[in-house]
């Protein structure tokens, strides 16, 4: 009698291998062979799920979006006020923990691979716009009387600050540690009138 494969467990192993390679070694090491080796399976099994490197990248980006979406929805629902939700949602996007630093590295790897690739850039834009829309909704709830131009400028500043802090912290965590990132976020929120 033939053994039945546990497709869910295989998928999880491959997903974890993709994530680990992107976060730990960078985009240049993301290959079918490396994923198979990290997942402890054959290249054939990886190629059955992901026919090429682009499919691996899309999968990594989808994983990142799914992980953060679930987390921010929970954070937002648990926050006592819109301003508390705004701060908490922005903070989770920075590199404050080992996990969030890994997420920032995966995000940068995907973005680097997207240069010159319209399909990958379209996926990045879609997910980035969903993030921006969430921040915009929280800014509007936090400052309902603001004119649209002021709210839009605040959204741009907040998204740029939180994402920029995450990227800087990935490569210089001593200077851009969690305390420095959170201080920057609080100062930005205060300067914008959203603290």
Coordinates of C-alpha atoms in Angstrom, one line a residue:
X1 CA 0.0 0.0 0.0
X2 CA 1.4 3.4 -1.0
X3 CA 2.0 6.0 1.6
X4 CA -0.2 9.1 1.4
X5 CA 1.7 12.4 1.4
X6 CA 0.7 15.0 3.9
X7 CA 0.4 17.9 1.5
X8 CA -0.2 20.4 4.2
X9 CA 2.9 19.5 6.1
X10 CA 5.0 19.5 2.9
X11 CA 3.7 22.9 2.0
X12 CA 4.5 24.2 5.5
X13 CA 8.0 22.8 5.3
X14 CA 8.6 24.4 2.0
X15 CA 7.1 27.7 3.1
X16 CA 9.3 27.8 6.2
X17 CA 12.4 27.0 4.0
X18 CA 11.6 29.9 1.6
X19 CA 11.1 32.2 4.6
X20 CA 14.3 31.1 6.3
X21 CA 16.4 31.5 3.1
X22 CA 15.1 34.9 2.3
X23 CA 15.4 36.3 5.8
X24 CA 18.7 34.6 6.6
X25 CA 20.7 34.5 3.4
X26 CA 19.0 37.0 1.1
X27 CA 17.4 36.9 -2.3
X28 CA 20.4 35.7 -4.2
X29 CA 20.3 32.4 -2.3
X30 CA 16.7 31.7 -3.0
X31 CA 16.8 28.8 -5.5
X32 CA 14.7 25.7 -6.0
X33 CA 17.7 23.6 -4.9
X34 CA 18.4 25.6 -1.8
X35 CA 14.7 25.5 -0.8
X36 CA 14.6 21.7 -1.3
X37 CA 17.8 21.3 0.8
X38 CA 16.4 23.5 3.6
X39 CA 13.0 21.8 3.5
X40 CA 14.6 18.3 3.5
X41 CA 12.8 17.3 0.3
X42 CA 13.6 16.8 -3.4
X43 CA 13.8 19.6 -5.9
X44 CA 11.0 17.8 -7.8
X45 CA 8.7 18.2 -4.8
X46 CA 9.5 21.9 -4.6
X47 CA 9.0 22.4 -8.4
X48 CA 5.7 20.6 -8.1
X49 CA 4.5 23.3 -5.8
X50 CA 6.5 26.2 -7.2
X51 CA 7.7 25.9 -10.8
X52 CA 10.3 28.6 -10.6
X53 CA 12.0 31.2 -8.5
X54 CA 9.3 33.8 -9.2
X55 CA 6.7 31.5 -7.8
X56 CA 8.8 31.2 -4.7
X57 CA 9.1 35.0 -4.4
X58 CA 5.4 35.4 -4.9
X59 CA 4.7 32.8 -2.2
X60 CA 7.1 34.6 0.2
X61 CA 5.4 37.9 -0.4
X62 CA 1.9 36.3 0.1
X63 CA 3.1 34.7 3.3
X64 CA 4.4 38.1 4.5
X65 CA 1.1 39.8 3.7
X66 CA -1.0 37.1 5.3
X67 CA 1.1 37.1 8.5
X68 CA 1.0 40.8 8.9
X69 CA -2.7 41.2 8.0
X70 CA -3.7 38.7 10.6
X71 CA -1.6 40.4 13.2
X72 CA -2.7 44.0 12.4
X73 CA -6.3 43.0 12.4
X74 CA -5.9 41.5 15.9
X75 CA -3.9 44.6 17.1
X76 CA -6.5 47.0 15.7
X77 CA -9.4 45.1 17.2
X78 CA -7.8 45.0 20.6
X79 CA -6.9 48.7 20.7
X80 CA -9.0 50.9 23.0
X81 CA -8.9 54.0 20.7
X82 CA -8.2 54.8 17.0
X83 CA -5.0 56.6 18.0
X84 CA -3.8 53.6 20.1
X85 CA -4.7 51.3 17.1
X86 CA -2.7 53.6 14.7
X87 CA 0.4 53.5 16.9
X88 CA 0.2 49.8 17.5
X89 CA -0.3 49.0 13.9
X90 CA 2.6 51.2 12.8
X91 CA 4.8 49.7 15.5
X92 CA 4.2 46.2 14.4
X93 CA 5.5 47.1 11.0
X94 CA 8.9 48.1 12.4
X95 CA 11.8 45.8 13.3
X96 CA 11.2 45.7 17.0
X97 CA 11.6 42.0 17.4
X98 CA 13.5 39.2 15.8
X99 CA 10.4 38.1 13.9
X100 CA 9.6 41.6 12.6
X101 CA 13.2 42.1 11.6
X102 CA 12.9 38.9 9.5
X103 CA 9.8 40.2 8.0
X104 CA 11.5 43.4 7.0
X105 CA 14.3 41.5 5.4
X106 CA 11.9 39.3 3.4
X107 CA 10.0 42.5 2.3
X108 CA 13.3 44.0 1.1
X109 CA 14.3 40.9 -0.7
X110 CA 11.0 40.8 -2.5
X111 CA 11.3 44.5 -3.4
X112 CA 14.8 44.0 -4.7
X113 CA 13.7 41.1 -6.9
X114 CA 10.8 43.2 -8.2
X115 CA 13.0 45.7 -10.0
X116 CA 12.3 45.4 -13.7
X117 CA 9.6 42.7 -13.1
X118 CA 6.1 44.2 -13.7
X119 CA 4.3 41.1 -12.2
X120 CA 6.2 41.3 -9.0
X121 CA 5.9 45.1 -8.8
X122 CA 2.2 44.8 -9.3
X123 CA 1.9 42.4 -6.4
X124 CA 4.0 44.7 -4.2
X125 CA 1.9 47.7 -5.1
X126 CA -1.3 45.8 -4.3
X127 CA -0.1 44.8 -0.9
X128 CA 1.6 48.1 -0.1
X129 CA -1.6 50.0 -1.1
X130 CA -3.6 47.7 1.3
X131 CA -1.2 48.7 4.1
X132 CA -1.5 52.4 3.1
X133 CA -5.3 52.2 3.1
X134 CA -5.3 50.7 6.6
X135 CA -3.1 53.5 7.9
X136 CA -5.3 56.1 6.1
X137 CA -8.4 54.6 7.7
X138 CA -6.8 54.8 11.1
X139 CA -5.6 58.3 10.6
X140 CA -9.1 59.4 9.5
X141 CA -10.6 57.7 12.6
X142 CA -7.9 59.4 14.8
X143 CA -8.5 62.9 13.3
X144 CA -11.9 62.9 11.7
X145 CA -11.9 66.7 11.3
X146 CA -8.7 66.9 9.3
X147 CA -8.9 68.0 5.6
X148 CA -7.9 65.3 3.2
X149 CA -4.6 67.0 2.3
X150 CA -3.4 67.0 5.9
X151 CA -4.5 63.4 6.4
X152 CA -2.8 62.2 3.2
X153 CA 0.4 64.0 4.2
X154 CA 0.3 62.3 7.6
X155 CA -0.3 58.9 6.1
X156 CA 2.7 59.3 3.8
X157 CA 4.9 60.4 6.7
X158 CA 3.8 57.6 8.9
X159 CA 4.2 54.8 6.3
X160 CA 7.6 56.2 5.3
X161 CA 8.8 56.5 8.9
X162 CA 7.7 53.0 10.0
X163 CA 8.9 51.2 6.9
X164 CA 12.2 53.3 6.8
X165 CA 12.9 52.5 10.4
X166 CA 12.4 48.8 9.8
X167 CA 14.8 48.8 6.9
X168 CA 17.5 50.8 8.8
X169 CA 17.2 48.5 11.8
X170 CA 17.8 45.4 9.7
X171 CA 21.3 46.5 8.9
X172 CA 22.3 48.6 11.9
X173 CA 20.3 47.2 14.9
X174 CA 22.6 48.8 17.4
X175 CA 21.8 52.4 16.2
X176 CA 18.2 51.7 15.2
X177 CA 17.2 49.4 18.1
X178 CA 13.6 49.0 19.3
X179 CA 13.9 51.9 21.7
X180 CA 15.1 54.3 19.0
X181 CA 12.4 53.1 16.5
X182 CA 9.6 53.6 19.1
X183 CA 10.9 57.0 20.1
X184 CA 10.9 58.0 16.4
X185 CA 7.4 56.8 16.0
X186 CA 6.2 58.6 19.1
X187 CA 7.9 61.8 18.0
X188 CA 6.4 61.5 14.5
X189 CA 2.9 60.9 15.9
X190 CA 3.3 63.9 18.2
X191 CA 4.6 66.2 15.5
X192 CA 1.7 65.3 13.3
X193 CA -0.8 65.8 16.1
X194 CA -1.8 62.2 16.4
X195 CA -0.3 61.2 19.8

